PDB file of C-alpha atoms in Angstrom:
ATOM      1  CA  MET A 220      -2.917   5.917  10.973  1.00  0.00           C
ATOM      2  CA  GLY A 221       0.273   4.315  11.329  1.00  0.00           C
ATOM      3  CA  LEU A 222       1.528   1.896   8.166  1.00  0.00           C
ATOM      4  CA  PHE A 223      -0.764  -1.150   9.116  1.00  0.00           C
ATOM      5  CA  ASP A 224      -3.989   1.095   9.971  1.00  0.00           C
ATOM      6  CA  PHE A 225      -6.593   1.707   7.014  1.00  0.00           C
ATOM      7  CA  ALA A 226      -9.459   3.290   6.487  1.00  0.00           C
ATOM      8  CA  LYS A 227     -11.971   0.358   6.442  1.00  0.00           C
ATOM      9  CA  ASP A 228     -14.834   2.211   4.258  1.00  0.00           C
ATOM     10  CA  ILE A 229     -12.302   3.662   1.374  1.00  0.00           C
ATOM     11  CA  GLY A 230     -10.582   1.542  -1.110  1.00  0.00           C
ATOM     12  CA  LYS A 231     -10.935  -0.581  -3.819  1.00  0.00           C
ATOM     13  CA  LYS A 232     -13.592  -2.643  -3.502  1.00  0.00           C
ATOM     14  CA  LEU A 233     -12.297  -6.490  -4.452  1.00  0.00           C
ATOM     15  CA  PHE A 234     -14.967  -8.685  -2.387  1.00  0.00           C
ATOM     16  CA  GLY A 235     -18.776  -8.882  -2.224  1.00  0.00           C
ATOM     17  CA  ASN A 236     -18.671 -10.884   1.048  1.00  0.00           C
ATOM     18  CA  GLU A 237     -16.026 -12.092   3.968  1.00  0.00           C
ATOM     19  CA  ALA A 238     -15.560 -15.836   2.377  1.00  0.00           C
ATOM     20  CA  GLU A 239     -13.801 -14.456  -1.102  1.00  0.00           C
ATOM     21  CA  ALA A 240     -12.590 -11.405   0.755  1.00  0.00           C
ATOM     22  CA  SER A 241      -8.753 -13.908   1.373  1.00  0.00           C
ATOM     23  CA  ASP A 242      -8.750 -14.850  -2.140  1.00  0.00           C
ATOM     24  CA  LYS A 243      -9.292 -11.635  -3.732  1.00  0.00           C
ATOM     25  CA  ILE A 244      -6.648 -10.174  -1.154  1.00  0.00           C
ATOM     26  CA  LYS A 245      -4.232 -12.239  -1.984  1.00  0.00           C
ATOM     27  CA  ALA A 246      -4.962 -11.991  -5.948  1.00  0.00           C
ATOM     28  CA  GLU A 247      -4.548  -8.656  -5.973  1.00  0.00           C
ATOM     29  CA  ILE A 248      -1.126  -9.117  -4.091  1.00  0.00           C
ATOM     30  CA  GLU A 249       0.007 -11.564  -6.958  1.00  0.00           C
ATOM     31  CA  GLN A 250      -1.044  -9.914  -9.535  1.00  0.00           C
ATOM     32  CA  ASP A 251       1.700  -6.694  -9.171  1.00  0.00           C
ATOM     33  CA  ASN A 252       4.168  -9.125  -7.188  1.00  0.00           C
ATOM     34  CA  PRO A 253       5.622  -6.667  -5.166  1.00  0.00           C
ATOM     35  CA  GLY A 254       7.938  -9.554  -4.199  1.00  0.00           C
ATOM     36  CA  ILE A 255       6.348 -11.469  -1.986  1.00  0.00           C
ATOM     37  CA  LYS A 256       7.022 -15.123  -2.026  1.00  0.00           C
ATOM     38  CA  GLY A 257       4.995 -18.781  -0.521  1.00  0.00           C
ATOM     39  CA  LEU A 258       2.259 -15.051   0.249  1.00  0.00           C
ATOM     40  CA  THR A 259      -0.699 -16.721   2.448  1.00  0.00           C
ATOM     41  CA  VAL A 260      -3.565 -13.829   3.210  1.00  0.00           C
ATOM     42  CA  ASN A 261      -6.264 -14.468   5.837  1.00  0.00           C
ATOM     43  CA  TYR A 262      -9.002 -11.910   6.449  1.00  0.00           C
ATOM     44  CA  ASP A 263     -11.554 -11.941   9.329  1.00  0.00           C
ATOM     45  CA  ASN A 264     -13.928  -9.334  10.696  1.00  0.00           C
ATOM     46  CA  GLY A 265     -11.600  -6.085   8.838  1.00  0.00           C
ATOM     47  CA  VAL A 266      -8.531  -7.761  10.067  1.00  0.00           C
ATOM     48  CA  VAL A 267      -5.933  -9.286   7.353  1.00  0.00           C
ATOM     49  CA  SER A 268      -3.203 -11.238   8.241  1.00  0.00           C
ATOM     50  CA  LEU A 269       0.130 -11.749   5.825  1.00  0.00           C
ATOM     51  CA  THR A 270       2.284 -14.693   5.576  1.00  0.00           C
ATOM     52  CA  GLY A 271       5.473 -14.905   3.302  1.00  0.00           C
ATOM     53  CA  GLU A 272       8.777 -13.827   2.980  1.00  0.00           C
ATOM     54  CA  ALA A 273       9.401 -10.532   1.403  1.00  0.00           C
ATOM     55  CA  GLU A 274      12.567 -10.312  -0.882  1.00  0.00           C
ATOM     56  CA  SER A 275      12.984  -6.714   0.267  1.00  0.00           C
ATOM     57  CA  PRO A 276      11.421  -3.972   3.114  1.00  0.00           C
ATOM     58  CA  GLU A 277       9.916  -2.240   0.101  1.00  0.00           C
ATOM     59  CA  ALA A 278       8.264  -5.782  -0.887  1.00  0.00           C
ATOM     60  CA  MET A 279       6.662  -5.946   2.643  1.00  0.00           C
ATOM     61  CA  GLU A 280       5.268  -2.336   2.318  1.00  0.00           C
ATOM     62  CA  LYS A 281       3.811  -2.221  -0.997  1.00  0.00           C
ATOM     63  CA  ALA A 282       1.794  -5.561  -0.001  1.00  0.00           C
ATOM     64  CA  VAL A 283       0.595  -4.303   3.746  1.00  0.00           C
ATOM     65  CA  LEU A 284      -0.356  -1.063   1.253  1.00  0.00           C
ATOM     66  CA  MET A 285      -2.258  -3.309  -1.273  1.00  0.00           C
ATOM     67  CA  ALA A 286      -3.693  -5.124   1.349  1.00  0.00           C
ATOM     68  CA  GLY A 287      -4.307  -2.040   3.529  1.00  0.00           C
ATOM     69  CA  ASN A 288      -6.145  -0.030   0.383  1.00  0.00           C
ATOM     70  CA  VAL A 289      -8.582  -2.919  -0.724  1.00  0.00           C
ATOM     71  CA  LYS A 290     -12.327  -1.296   1.019  1.00  0.00           C
ATOM     72  CA  GLY A 291     -13.465  -3.316   3.548  1.00  0.00           C
ATOM     73  CA  VAL A 292      -9.766  -3.743   5.437  1.00  0.00           C
ATOM     74  CA  ALA A 293      -9.311  -1.593   8.551  1.00  0.00           C
ATOM     75  CA  GLU A 294      -6.214  -2.818   9.434  1.00  0.00           C
ATOM     76  CA  VAL A 295      -3.649  -5.375   8.133  1.00  0.00           C
ATOM     77  CA  LYS A 296      -1.247  -7.262  10.492  1.00  0.00           C
ATOM     78  CA  ALA A 297       2.722  -8.320   9.007  1.00  0.00           C
ATOM     79  CA  ASP A 298       4.642 -10.351  11.994  1.00  0.00           C
ATOM     80  CA  GLN A 299       4.599 -13.064  10.148  1.00  0.00           C
ATOM     81  CA  LEU A 300       5.256 -11.283   7.333  1.00  0.00           C
ATOM     82  CA  THR A 301       9.403 -11.686   7.231  1.00  0.00           C
ATOM     83  CA  ALA A 302      11.193  -9.058   5.414  1.00  0.00           C
ATOM     84  CA  PRO A 303      15.632  -7.484   5.616  1.00  0.00           C
ATOM     85  CA  PRO A 304      15.173  -4.677   7.477  1.00  0.00           C
ATOM     86  CA  GLN A 305      14.561  -0.852   5.988  1.00  0.00           C
ATOM     87  CA  THR A 306      17.574   0.951   5.629  1.00  0.00           C
ATOM     88  CA  ALA A 307      15.893   3.756   3.789  1.00  0.00           C
ATOM     89  CA  GLU A 308      13.969   6.686   4.942  1.00  0.00           C
ATOM     90  CA  VAL A 309      10.233   6.019   4.339  1.00  0.00           C
ATOM     91  CA  ASP A 310       7.081   8.127   5.400  1.00  0.00           C
ATOM     92  CA  PHE A 311       3.571   6.840   5.158  1.00  0.00           C
ATOM     93  CA  TYR A 312       0.703   8.908   3.979  1.00  0.00           C
ATOM     94  CA  VAL A 313      -2.965   9.013   3.750  1.00  0.00           C
ATOM     95  CA  ILE A 314      -3.742  10.699   0.407  1.00  0.00           C
ATOM     96  CA  GLU A 315      -6.879  13.863   1.610  1.00  0.00           C
ATOM     97  CA  LYS A 316      -9.279  15.062  -0.808  1.00  0.00           C
ATOM     98  CA  GLY A 317      -7.641  17.755  -3.479  1.00  0.00           C
ATOM     99  CA  ASP A 318      -3.847  15.980  -2.990  1.00  0.00           C
ATOM    100  CA  THR A 319      -2.058  15.253  -6.044  1.00  0.00           C
ATOM    101  CA  LEU A 320       0.681  13.389  -6.657  1.00  0.00           C
ATOM    102  CA  SER A 321       2.445  16.870  -7.664  1.00  0.00           C
ATOM    103  CA  ALA A 322       0.851  18.495  -4.505  1.00  0.00           C
ATOM    104  CA  ILE A 323       2.208  16.328  -2.550  1.00  0.00           C
ATOM    105  CA  ALA A 324       5.820  15.983  -4.081  1.00  0.00           C
ATOM    106  CA  LYS A 325       5.968  19.894  -3.438  1.00  0.00           C
ATOM    107  CA  LYS A 326       5.177  18.607  -0.065  1.00  0.00           C
ATOM    108  CA  PHE A 327       7.480  16.108   0.854  1.00  0.00           C
ATOM    109  CA  TYR A 328      10.489  17.258  -1.574  1.00  0.00           C
ATOM    110  CA  GLY A 329       9.892  21.162  -2.351  1.00  0.00           C
ATOM    111  CA  ASP A 330       9.901  20.023  -5.767  1.00  0.00           C
ATOM    112  CA  ALA A 331       6.222  19.308  -7.631  1.00  0.00           C
ATOM    113  CA  ASN A 332       8.100  17.776 -10.454  1.00  0.00           C
ATOM    114  CA  ALA A 333       9.723  15.303  -8.603  1.00  0.00           C
ATOM    115  CA  TYR A 334       6.092  13.662  -8.408  1.00  0.00           C
ATOM    116  CA  PRO A 335       7.466  10.579 -10.725  1.00  0.00           C
ATOM    117  CA  ARG A 336       9.813   9.506  -7.730  1.00  0.00           C
ATOM    118  CA  ILE A 337       6.078   8.884  -5.627  1.00  0.00           C
ATOM    119  CA  PHE A 338       4.796   7.588  -8.650  1.00  0.00           C
ATOM    120  CA  GLU A 339       7.688   5.092  -9.245  1.00  0.00           C
ATOM    121  CA  ALA A 340       7.075   4.228  -5.260  1.00  0.00           C
ATOM    122  CA  ASN A 341       3.903   3.252  -5.514  1.00  0.00           C
ATOM    123  CA  ARG A 342       3.970   1.980  -9.258  1.00  0.00           C
ATOM    124  CA  GLU A 343       2.337  -1.368  -7.313  1.00  0.00           C
ATOM    125  CA  VAL A 344      -0.568   1.096  -5.094  1.00  0.00           C
ATOM    126  CA  ILE A 345      -1.044   3.377  -7.923  1.00  0.00           C
ATOM    127  CA  LYS A 346      -1.888   2.414 -11.620  1.00  0.00           C
ATOM    128  CA  ASP A 347      -2.596   5.560 -12.469  1.00  0.00           C
ATOM    129  CA  ALA A 348      -1.099   8.892 -11.383  1.00  0.00           C
ATOM    130  CA  ASN A 349      -4.069  10.730 -11.996  1.00  0.00           C
ATOM    131  CA  LEU A 350      -6.432   8.468 -10.103  1.00  0.00           C
ATOM    132  CA  ILE A 351      -5.558   9.052  -6.744  1.00  0.00           C
ATOM    133  CA  TYR A 352      -8.185   9.091  -3.716  1.00  0.00           C
ATOM    134  CA  PRO A 353      -8.813  10.600  -0.409  1.00  0.00           C
ATOM    135  CA  GLY A 354      -7.599   7.777   1.993  1.00  0.00           C
ATOM    136  CA  GLN A 355      -5.511   5.917  -0.446  1.00  0.00           C
ATOM    137  CA  LYS A 356      -2.335   5.439   1.583  1.00  0.00           C
ATOM    138  CA  ILE A 357       0.959   5.364  -0.023  1.00  0.00           C
ATOM    139  CA  ARG A 358       4.922   5.020   0.680  1.00  0.00           C
ATOM    140  CA  ILE A 359       6.833   8.319   0.220  1.00  0.00           C
ATOM    141  CA  PRO A 360      10.858   7.216   0.246  1.00  0.00           C
ATOM    142  CA  THR A 361      12.741  10.604   2.129  1.00  0.00           C
ATOM    143  CA  SER A 362      16.032   9.298   1.495  1.00  0.00           C
ATOM    144  CA  ALA A 363      17.901   6.766  -0.808  1.00  0.00           C
ATOM    145  CA  GLY A 364      18.488   3.309   0.896  1.00  0.00           C
TER     146      GLY A 364
END
């Protein structure tokens, strides 16, 4: 599963029908705007297309994750979302049953106490460090950029 593929039947329930999906997903991203100007969102049968200008590669990744972690979204297309090139090493991880941010930090960094690094990298995606769910996709910064 790459950055742009998601589990369609898992995630935050934002919309009840396809007609309202684009507006609801856009509002969700803009609520905690990770740094996207001129954002437009189009939803069609499980596929979200994002357009706009991201101020950083992290902003683009967060917008994709925010849209993709919505129930009913299977794929996010961001080819019309411009962003500066990524200079940091970043992995993406799909949370599994039983995972905690501490366990994920131990796996990636060798230190369970490094979980705040993961939480901060995903503040727009994870609202509470204790409320993550299987199938949710997050960013794992592996180096400073």
